[in-house]
Amino acid sequence: MAIHEPHKIKTVRLLSFPSLEERKNHLARARFNVFNLTPSQVTFDMCSLGTGATTQEQLAGSLIGDEAYAGSRNFEALQNAVQEVLGHSYVCPTHNNLGSVKLVVSTLVPPGSVLPSNARTKLDVLNPMGVEYPDTRDHTESVFTGNMDLEKLEATLEAGGVAIVGLQAFADGQHPFSLENLRGVRALADKYGKRLICDGSRVIENAWYIQRHESGQADRSIAEIVKQIVKTCHIFQIDGAQDPKCNAGGIITTDNPDDHEKLINEVVVFEGLHTYGGMAGRTMEMLARGLLEMCEEDEVHWVMHQTERFTQRLRDSGVPLERGCDGAYIKADEFLPHIDKHAQDTLSAALYLISGVRAVAHGLVGRDRLVPVQIPRLGMMNEQLDQVADAVVSLLEQRDEVTGLQATASGTWRDEMEYRWVYPDLESYSFDTFPYEIHTIEKVGALTRGQREKAIRGAGYNTFLLRSADVTIDLLTDSGTSAMSSDQWAAYQGVRASATASDEYGRLVQALQDVTGYQHIIPTHQGRAAEHILSQIMIEPGQLVPGNMYFTTTKLHQELAGGVFVDVIVDEAHDPESDFPWKGNIDLDKLKALVDEHGAEKIAYISFEHSVNMAGGQPVSMDNMKEVYEYCSALGIPVFFDATRFVENAYMIQTRDPRYSKVKIRDIVREMMLYGDGCTVSGKKDFLINIGGVLCFRENAEWARAAEEMLRVYEGNVTDGGLATADLAAIARGVEEMVDDRYIKSRVEQTRFLGDLLLDAGIPIVTPPGSHAIFLDARRFLPHIDQDEFPAQRLAAEIYVETGVRAMERGNVSKGRDPETGENYRPKLELVRLTIPRRVYTNDHMRGVADGIKRVYERRDEIKGLRFVYEPAKLRFFQGRFESL
Ligand code: P71
């Protein structure tokens, strides 16, 4: 059973959280018909048509559309995908499923004829076209509820007037058919000389159901079953916006050249030429790629697991519903028994009113009594679905208070309905979860344990030397690994690139001035570039640079400028078991002693890091920043922050310092930055971007000029710092997104979630959990391995073998050898860092990580140490290779 997604998040779409007052206004303007609400007025949009996440390959396909009128390469790609996945030889493209229906009707279904079917929905459109569609579904069947009643079907065929026989895979979203029944339908169609046509927009779900429930099918792949379904039908159609995860488009496929001939002669009338059928070239490309991907077993199993889990949660809480292949279909009349008119729309309006969730019934008014709560395919996390379910349950609990909508306009179709409503007094449901949906995904590595054993041996037991493609969950670093938002991508794409000043530079400066309160904003290509410049302009050879624990690149640049780093962090920072909440603080006594000993003029500046990385992502308190700044500014010693993870530090202040519990993150950050004269930032962390950094000064124009002088030599223009204009645009947007309270909360709480899972299992970690990473304490995890046999290095390797999770050693290997004695440093902290990228993994991934580490912990006694087989002289952790003892 899948315990986490077989993919990670590549890009996210930000969610809106309208307040109760806003929801009331939006509802009134929508005339109380939630169909009219727009996604930016809705928090979770529980609708599964064209709303799913795509793969990054599909998204890429949308950028390589061959927009030729005739015979485009994208059409060829579509044709190949159809032949490979569906097995039919011919394809006729359409603009979407309605286009397909219209085409089939106008070619194969004469007016006044009969089209028996197992479905009701989507056939609504046949009514105005003058086609009768008798219900021939077997209503007595309890497992394959979408099966045709073969006797009824034969009677209908016998009675005459039947044009073609129709079948829907997972009919109406609720009723799957069996292969056996499908073969029976085909036999009857053949007997009466009729064609069997299947709408396979949900063929994957139906195939999954067959795999699970039909005897003899358990060992067959989804791909095989899909092909068999298609080949059993004369004609097959599929909606691009459903199983193929495209945003639009449709296709009709067949093996019959005569039918194909008819379709392509007719498609030019209503849709477009037979090689594009009303789709843009890029849509055909996305559709083709979606078809090729849709049968992937682990993906299908994940989607269906989510659906079953969600439905079960609702059912367990007493919500009256019918099972759906893509969610739960609530029985509105039973949910609101006291509402005799418009129960579905009342339920929809009430759910939106209390929570901002949209669930809406489509199609004909009065066709059924259900409100589908559908899951956008691959678009949501289980945590979010749990909360949507809780919102529905919360409505159920107060259903007696719900008053009915009064119609002020009616119509045949649901979108035509308009209402009046006296708002009932209901308690709102507040979401407390990740404030974004999944927009695109990236498959993760799926090696077997044996393959991973081979891979880690090949990498000399060094996780830096593993291929990312062989890694399932990559917790090597949070640097440059964030998922960008679709807004960041839009800004990135919309850029007017320039080798001079640019609008994006202006936006970036403005955004960072707002966030930091600093006047001079100097872009650099990443953090170490800013550190290089700051060190060069501020340090005189021989000067001291006191700081709260070193970071490798920071210390290196201070030393290259002739400075000497002095660690003045509090002692608690070196104790992995101390519960002190501010392990990132500077020990003011240590600092004062240093200044007293050497004099203030010997100090270049204070190097003050937020959320101290090497200490375990530990925060600095607001008071400590204030004290240090007060002390230093009186003596004329500048204070520079390494603000790489300053938003995370601000969140720790919000949660750990009661005086700030009601203060917005944006304001906490602004106050923090008051207690410094400038900062360097590696933007690859909190800024939610994949590349970039900045150097900022509060007001000192002389420093800024000196820095810009160096920037021109080492980095690029003063208006880009060597970054692409598009990256400046992504940074400007990322800086806005990072100070969102909901976002930063979800980010840091996810790290804590992993920490708590490990603590609960008795696994030794650095406490309290930091903001960007959980650090395993290898000395306590593997006490039988001497530090010179590199327990943290071995532990990282074992975790990879056990789980496919990649972590980073931060211990004896990283620290290196003392040049004086030639011995390993044997640092106090012998750690393995599990670093959480931003917006990339779900809490189910975190559960998977914790479960795997628990398994390693259970067999810890068998784990042996390592010995170097290749030891580079500098930064040996990057390239070093080991063998097992
Ligand atoms: C991290 C990194 C990336 C890294 C760097 C060196 C060795 C291994 C991994 C980079 C930081 C950082 C802080 C606090 C400056 C930099 C350098 N961290 N300050 O944690 O954490 O920034 O990479 O953008 O040049 O994996 P840069």
PDB file of N, CA and C in Angstrom, residues 764-836:
ATOM      1  N   PRO A 764      16.910   9.492  18.654  1.00  0.00           N
ATOM      2  CA  PRO A 764      17.617  10.666  19.164  1.00  0.00           C
ATOM      3  C   PRO A 764      17.809  11.741  18.088  1.00  0.00           C
ATOM      4  N   ILE A 765      17.218  12.915  18.329  1.00  0.00           N
ATOM      5  CA  ILE A 765      17.400  14.046  17.422  1.00  0.00           C
ATOM      6  C   ILE A 765      17.799  15.265  18.248  1.00  0.00           C
ATOM      7  N   VAL A 766      18.310  16.291  17.560  1.00  0.00           N
ATOM      8  CA  VAL A 766      18.608  17.544  18.232  1.00  0.00           C
ATOM      9  C   VAL A 766      17.283  18.208  18.595  1.00  0.00           C
ATOM     10  N   THR A 767      17.149  18.606  19.868  1.00  0.00           N
ATOM     11  CA  THR A 767      15.913  19.260  20.307  1.00  0.00           C
ATOM     12  C   THR A 767      16.205  20.695  20.725  1.00  0.00           C
ATOM     13  N   PRO A 768      15.222  21.583  20.706  1.00  0.00           N
ATOM     14  CA  PRO A 768      13.935  21.383  20.033  1.00  0.00           C
ATOM     15  C   PRO A 768      14.138  21.341  18.519  1.00  0.00           C
ATOM     16  N   PRO A 769      13.186  20.733  17.773  1.00  0.00           N
ATOM     17  CA  PRO A 769      13.360  20.665  16.321  1.00  0.00           C
ATOM     18  C   PRO A 769      13.558  22.060  15.727  1.00  0.00           C
ATOM     19  N   GLY A 770      14.458  22.181  14.770  1.00  0.00           N
ATOM     20  CA  GLY A 770      14.716  23.472  14.128  1.00  0.00           C
ATOM     21  C   GLY A 770      13.675  23.773  13.069  1.00  0.00           C
ATOM     22  N   SER A 771      13.912  24.835  12.303  1.00  0.00           N
ATOM     23  CA  SER A 771      12.878  25.257  11.370  1.00  0.00           C
ATOM     24  C   SER A 771      13.029  24.658   9.982  1.00  0.00           C
ATOM     25  N   HIS A 772      14.244  24.400   9.544  1.00  0.00           N
ATOM     26  CA  HIS A 772      14.398  23.903   8.172  1.00  0.00           C
ATOM     27  C   HIS A 772      14.808  22.439   8.114  1.00  0.00           C
ATOM     28  N   ALA A 773      15.177  21.864   9.251  1.00  0.00           N
ATOM     29  CA  ALA A 773      15.708  20.508   9.196  1.00  0.00           C
ATOM     30  C   ALA A 773      15.582  19.829  10.542  1.00  0.00           C
ATOM     31  N   ILE A 774      15.590  18.499  10.486  1.00  0.00           N
ATOM     32  CA  ILE A 774      15.700  17.683  11.696  1.00  0.00           C
ATOM     33  C   ILE A 774      17.081  17.050  11.648  1.00  0.00           C
ATOM     34  N   PHE A 775      17.788  17.141  12.766  1.00  0.00           N
ATOM     35  CA  PHE A 775      19.143  16.599  12.837  1.00  0.00           C
ATOM     36  C   PHE A 775      19.132  15.363  13.731  1.00  0.00           C
ATOM     37  N   LEU A 776      19.515  14.223  13.138  1.00  0.00           N
ATOM     38  CA  LEU A 776      19.636  13.000  13.933  1.00  0.00           C
ATOM     39  C   LEU A 776      20.968  13.054  14.666  1.00  0.00           C
ATOM     40  N   ASP A 777      20.948  12.605  15.918  1.00  0.00           N
ATOM     41  CA  ASP A 777      22.168  12.588  16.709  1.00  0.00           C
ATOM     42  C   ASP A 777      22.821  11.211  16.540  1.00  0.00           C
ATOM     43  N   ALA A 778      23.827  11.151  15.682  1.00  0.00           N
ATOM     44  CA  ALA A 778      24.421   9.853  15.331  1.00  0.00           C
ATOM     45  C   ALA A 778      25.187   9.245  16.493  1.00  0.00           C
ATOM     46  N   ARG A 779      25.693  10.072  17.403  1.00  0.00           N
ATOM     47  CA  ARG A 779      26.406   9.508  18.560  1.00  0.00           C
ATOM     48  C   ARG A 779      25.483   8.681  19.430  1.00  0.00           C
ATOM     49  N   ARG A 780      24.257   9.155  19.592  1.00  0.00           N
ATOM     50  CA  ARG A 780      23.311   8.383  20.399  1.00  0.00           C
ATOM     51  C   ARG A 780      22.635   7.298  19.574  1.00  0.00           C
ATOM     52  N   PHE A 781      22.498   7.519  18.267  1.00  0.00           N
ATOM     53  CA  PHE A 781      21.850   6.534  17.388  1.00  0.00           C
ATOM     54  C   PHE A 781      22.746   5.305  17.237  1.00  0.00           C
ATOM     55  N   LEU A 782      24.033   5.537  17.043  1.00  0.00           N
ATOM     56  CA  LEU A 782      24.984   4.441  16.814  1.00  0.00           C
ATOM     57  C   LEU A 782      26.134   4.543  17.826  1.00  0.00           C
ATOM     58  N   PRO A 783      25.820   4.355  19.112  1.00  0.00           N
ATOM     59  CA  PRO A 783      26.843   4.581  20.138  1.00  0.00           C
ATOM     60  C   PRO A 783      28.019   3.605  20.040  1.00  0.00           C
ATOM     61  N   HIS A 784      27.809   2.491  19.332  1.00  0.00           N
ATOM     62  CA  HIS A 784      28.883   1.486  19.257  1.00  0.00           C
ATOM     63  C   HIS A 784      29.920   1.814  18.172  1.00  0.00           C
ATOM     64  N   ILE A 785      29.679   2.863  17.404  1.00  0.00           N
ATOM     65  CA  ILE A 785      30.646   3.205  16.354  1.00  0.00           C
ATOM     66  C   ILE A 785      31.486   4.402  16.815  1.00  0.00           C
ATOM     67  N   ASP A 786      32.793   4.226  16.817  1.00  0.00           N
ATOM     68  CA  ASP A 786      33.687   5.311  17.216  1.00  0.00           C
ATOM     69  C   ASP A 786      33.593   6.446  16.193  1.00  0.00           C
ATOM     70  N   GLN A 787      33.792   7.681  16.679  1.00  0.00           N
ATOM     71  CA  GLN A 787      33.621   8.822  15.793  1.00  0.00           C
ATOM     72  C   GLN A 787      34.586   8.787  14.594  1.00  0.00           C
ATOM     73  N   ASP A 788      35.732   8.151  14.766  1.00  0.00           N
ATOM     74  CA  ASP A 788      36.670   8.066  13.641  1.00  0.00           C
ATOM     75  C   ASP A 788      36.277   6.998  12.622  1.00  0.00           C
ATOM     76  N   GLU A 789      35.168   6.309  12.933  1.00  0.00           N
ATOM     77  CA  GLU A 789      34.589   5.399  11.929  1.00  0.00           C
ATOM     78  C   GLU A 789      33.302   6.002  11.376  1.00  0.00           C
ATOM     79  N   PHE A 790      33.129   7.289  11.579  1.00  0.00           N
ATOM     80  CA  PHE A 790      32.128   8.129  10.925  1.00  0.00           C
ATOM     81  C   PHE A 790      30.676   7.634  11.022  1.00  0.00           C
ATOM     82  N   PRO A 791      30.154   7.592  12.255  1.00  0.00           N
ATOM     83  CA  PRO A 791      28.777   7.105  12.439  1.00  0.00           C
ATOM     84  C   PRO A 791      27.725   7.916  11.659  1.00  0.00           C
ATOM     85  N   ALA A 792      27.879   9.235  11.571  1.00  0.00           N
ATOM     86  CA  ALA A 792      26.860  10.030  10.867  1.00  0.00           C
ATOM     87  C   ALA A 792      26.893   9.724   9.374  1.00  0.00           C
ATOM     88  N   GLN A 793      28.097   9.574   8.826  1.00  0.00           N
ATOM     89  CA  GLN A 793      28.230   9.240   7.410  1.00  0.00           C
ATOM     90  C   GLN A 793      27.556   7.901   7.117  1.00  0.00           C
ATOM     91  N   ARG A 794      27.792   6.935   7.998  1.00  0.00           N
ATOM     92  CA  ARG A 794      27.222   5.603   7.795  1.00  0.00           C
ATOM     93  C   ARG A 794      25.708   5.635   7.966  1.00  0.00           C
ATOM     94  N   LEU A 795      25.261   6.417   8.932  1.00  0.00           N
ATOM     95  CA  LEU A 795      23.819   6.497   9.174  1.00  0.00           C
ATOM     96  C   LEU A 795      23.104   7.078   7.956  1.00  0.00           C
ATOM     97  N   ALA A 796      23.663   8.139   7.379  1.00  0.00           N
ATOM     98  CA  ALA A 796      23.052   8.724   6.177  1.00  0.00           C
ATOM     99  C   ALA A 796      22.969   7.673   5.074  1.00  0.00           C
ATOM    100  N   ALA A 797      24.026   6.872   4.937  1.00  0.00           N
ATOM    101  CA  ALA A 797      24.041   5.834   3.894  1.00  0.00           C
ATOM    102  C   ALA A 797      22.985   4.764   4.179  1.00  0.00           C
ATOM    103  N   GLU A 798      22.855   4.350   5.447  1.00  0.00           N
ATOM    104  CA  GLU A 798      21.869   3.326   5.814  1.00  0.00           C
ATOM    105  C   GLU A 798      20.442   3.807   5.580  1.00  0.00           C
ATOM    106  N   ILE A 799      20.220   5.084   5.890  1.00  0.00           N
ATOM    107  CA  ILE A 799      18.875   5.634   5.689  1.00  0.00           C
ATOM    108  C   ILE A 799      18.526   5.591   4.204  1.00  0.00           C
ATOM    109  N   TYR A 800      19.505   5.878   3.379  1.00  0.00           N
ATOM    110  CA  TYR A 800      19.248   5.810   1.931  1.00  0.00           C
ATOM    111  C   TYR A 800      18.894   4.373   1.517  1.00  0.00           C
ATOM    112  N   VAL A 801      19.680   3.418   1.993  1.00  0.00           N
ATOM    113  CA  VAL A 801      19.443   2.024   1.598  1.00  0.00           C
ATOM    114  C   VAL A 801      18.057   1.569   2.063  1.00  0.00           C
ATOM    115  N   GLU A 802      17.703   1.940   3.275  1.00  0.00           N
ATOM    116  CA  GLU A 802      16.434   1.483   3.857  1.00  0.00           C
ATOM    117  C   GLU A 802      15.229   2.112   3.164  1.00  0.00           C
ATOM    118  N   THR A 803      15.342   3.391   2.804  1.00  0.00           N
ATOM    119  CA  THR A 803      14.143   4.151   2.434  1.00  0.00           C
ATOM    120  C   THR A 803      14.232   4.930   1.137  1.00  0.00           C
ATOM    121  N   GLY A 804      15.422   5.094   0.571  1.00  0.00           N
ATOM    122  CA  GLY A 804      15.550   5.960  -0.610  1.00  0.00           C
ATOM    123  C   GLY A 804      15.579   7.430  -0.246  1.00  0.00           C
ATOM    124  N   VAL A 805      15.664   7.731   1.072  1.00  0.00           N
ATOM    125  CA  VAL A 805      15.742   9.123   1.523  1.00  0.00           C
ATOM    126  C   VAL A 805      17.207   9.554   1.539  1.00  0.00           C
ATOM    127  N   ARG A 806      17.471  10.726   0.960  1.00  0.00           N
ATOM    128  CA  ARG A 806      18.846  11.218   0.963  1.00  0.00           C
ATOM    129  C   ARG A 806      19.016  12.304   2.017  1.00  0.00           C
ATOM    130  N   ALA A 807      19.966  12.109   2.924  1.00  0.00           N
ATOM    131  CA  ALA A 807      20.265  13.079   3.976  1.00  0.00           C
ATOM    132  C   ALA A 807      21.721  13.522   3.832  1.00  0.00           C
ATOM    133  N   MET A 808      22.166  14.394   4.733  1.00  0.00           N
ATOM    134  CA  MET A 808      23.528  14.932   4.639  1.00  0.00           C
ATOM    135  C   MET A 808      24.266  14.758   5.969  1.00  0.00           C
ATOM    136  N   GLU A 809      25.486  14.269   5.894  1.00  0.00           N
ATOM    137  CA  GLU A 809      26.318  14.160   7.092  1.00  0.00           C
ATOM    138  C   GLU A 809      26.738  15.548   7.556  1.00  0.00           C
ATOM    139  N   ARG A 810      26.650  15.832   8.856  1.00  0.00           N
ATOM    140  CA  ARG A 810      27.180  17.083   9.409  1.00  0.00           C
ATOM    141  C   ARG A 810      27.919  16.707  10.686  1.00  0.00           C
ATOM    142  N   GLY A 811      29.112  16.162  10.524  1.00  0.00           N
ATOM    143  CA  GLY A 811      29.852  15.697  11.691  1.00  0.00           C
ATOM    144  C   GLY A 811      31.331  15.658  11.406  1.00  0.00           C
ATOM    145  N   ASN A 812      31.942  14.556  11.804  1.00  0.00           N
ATOM    146  CA  ASN A 812      33.395  14.411  11.735  1.00  0.00           C
ATOM    147  C   ASN A 812      33.930  14.533  10.302  1.00  0.00           C
ATOM    148  N   VAL A 813      33.180  13.986   9.345  1.00  0.00           N
ATOM    149  CA  VAL A 813      33.637  14.073   7.951  1.00  0.00           C
ATOM    150  C   VAL A 813      33.603  15.530   7.496  1.00  0.00           C
ATOM    151  N   SER A 814      32.493  16.226   7.758  1.00  0.00           N
ATOM    152  CA  SER A 814      32.353  17.627   7.328  1.00  0.00           C
ATOM    153  C   SER A 814      33.386  18.523   7.990  1.00  0.00           C
ATOM    154  N   LYS A 815      33.660  18.276   9.249  1.00  0.00           N
ATOM    155  CA  LYS A 815      34.541  19.175  10.005  1.00  0.00           C
ATOM    156  C   LYS A 815      36.007  19.037   9.572  1.00  0.00           C
ATOM    157  N   GLY A 816      36.407  17.848   9.160  1.00  0.00           N
ATOM    158  CA  GLY A 816      37.754  17.657   8.609  1.00  0.00           C
ATOM    159  C   GLY A 816      38.816  17.360   9.658  1.00  0.00           C
ATOM    160  N   ARG A 817      40.078  17.596   9.270  1.00  0.00           N
ATOM    161  CA  ARG A 817      41.200  17.318  10.167  1.00  0.00           C
ATOM    162  C   ARG A 817      41.833  18.607  10.671  1.00  0.00           C
ATOM    163  N   ASP A 818      42.335  18.551  11.873  1.00  0.00           N
ATOM    164  CA  ASP A 818      43.093  19.652  12.441  1.00  0.00           C
ATOM    165  C   ASP A 818      44.450  19.704  11.730  1.00  0.00           C
ATOM    166  N   PRO A 819      44.758  20.848  11.059  1.00  0.00           N
ATOM    167  CA  PRO A 819      46.015  20.903  10.301  1.00  0.00           C
ATOM    168  C   PRO A 819      47.246  20.731  11.204  1.00  0.00           C
ATOM    169  N   GLU A 820      47.136  21.098  12.453  1.00  0.00           N
ATOM    170  CA  GLU A 820      48.274  20.980  13.388  1.00  0.00           C
ATOM    171  C   GLU A 820      48.621  19.517  13.676  1.00  0.00           C
ATOM    172  N   THR A 821      47.561  18.764  14.092  1.00  0.00           N
ATOM    173  CA  THR A 821      47.805  17.402  14.560  1.00  0.00           C
ATOM    174  C   THR A 821      47.565  16.349  13.479  1.00  0.00           C
ATOM    175  N   GLY A 822      46.814  16.742  12.441  1.00  0.00           N
ATOM    176  CA  GLY A 822      46.476  15.761  11.409  1.00  0.00           C
ATOM    177  C   GLY A 822      45.366  14.808  11.828  1.00  0.00           C
ATOM    178  N   GLU A 823      44.840  15.009  13.034  1.00  0.00           N
ATOM    179  CA  GLU A 823      43.757  14.144  13.518  1.00  0.00           C
ATOM    180  C   GLU A 823      42.403  14.704  13.099  1.00  0.00           C
ATOM    181  N   ASN A 824      41.390  13.826  13.029  1.00  0.00           N
ATOM    182  CA  ASN A 824      40.024  14.304  12.819  1.00  0.00           C
ATOM    183  C   ASN A 824      39.627  15.198  13.991  1.00  0.00           C
ATOM    184  N   TYR A 825      38.784  16.211  13.686  1.00  0.00           N
ATOM    185  CA  TYR A 825      38.363  17.144  14.736  1.00  0.00           C
ATOM    186  C   TYR A 825      37.484  16.491  15.807  1.00  0.00           C
ATOM    187  N   ARG A 826      36.766  15.432  15.437  1.00  0.00           N
ATOM    188  CA  ARG A 826      35.817  14.779  16.351  1.00  0.00           C
ATOM    189  C   ARG A 826      34.902  15.809  17.034  1.00  0.00           C
ATOM    190  N   PRO A 827      34.088  16.564  16.235  1.00  0.00           N
ATOM    191  CA  PRO A 827      33.245  17.610  16.829  1.00  0.00           C
ATOM    192  C   PRO A 827      32.173  17.028  17.755  1.00  0.00           C
ATOM    193  N   LYS A 828      31.706  17.898  18.664  1.00  0.00           N
ATOM    194  CA  LYS A 828      30.665  17.473  19.608  1.00  0.00           C
ATOM    195  C   LYS A 828      29.403  17.029  18.885  1.00  0.00           C
ATOM    196  N   LEU A 829      29.062  17.775  17.832  1.00  0.00           N
ATOM    197  CA  LEU A 829      27.850  17.447  17.097  1.00  0.00           C
ATOM    198  C   LEU A 829      28.192  16.489  15.946  1.00  0.00           C
ATOM    199  N   GLU A 830      27.728  15.280  16.068  1.00  0.00           N
ATOM    200  CA  GLU A 830      27.923  14.257  15.027  1.00  0.00           C
ATOM    201  C   GLU A 830      26.517  13.956  14.489  1.00  0.00           C
ATOM    202  N   LEU A 831      26.152  14.711  13.442  1.00  0.00           N
ATOM    203  CA  LEU A 831      24.734  14.752  13.066  1.00  0.00           C
ATOM    204  C   LEU A 831      24.475  14.307  11.627  1.00  0.00           C
ATOM    205  N   VAL A 832      23.231  13.890  11.411  1.00  0.00           N
ATOM    206  CA  VAL A 832      22.727  13.666  10.047  1.00  0.00           C
ATOM    207  C   VAL A 832      21.579  14.641   9.859  1.00  0.00           C
ATOM    208  N   ARG A 833      21.667  15.460   8.811  1.00  0.00           N
ATOM    209  CA  ARG A 833      20.640  16.485   8.597  1.00  0.00           C
ATOM    210  C   ARG A 833      19.603  16.000   7.604  1.00  0.00           C
ATOM    211  N   LEU A 834      18.333  16.045   8.027  1.00  0.00           N
ATOM    212  CA  LEU A 834      17.211  15.763   7.135  1.00  0.00           C
ATOM    213  C   LEU A 834      16.589  17.126   6.836  1.00  0.00           C
ATOM    214  N   THR A 835      16.911  17.677   5.692  1.00  0.00           N
ATOM    215  CA  THR A 835      16.515  19.056   5.396  1.00  0.00           C
ATOM    216  C   THR A 835      15.256  19.057   4.542  1.00  0.00           C
ATOM    217  N   ILE A 836      14.292  19.861   4.926  1.00  0.00           N
ATOM    218  CA  ILE A 836      13.002  19.824   4.236  1.00  0.00           C
ATOM    219  C   ILE A 836      12.931  20.940   3.193  1.00  0.00           C
TER     220      ILE A 836
END
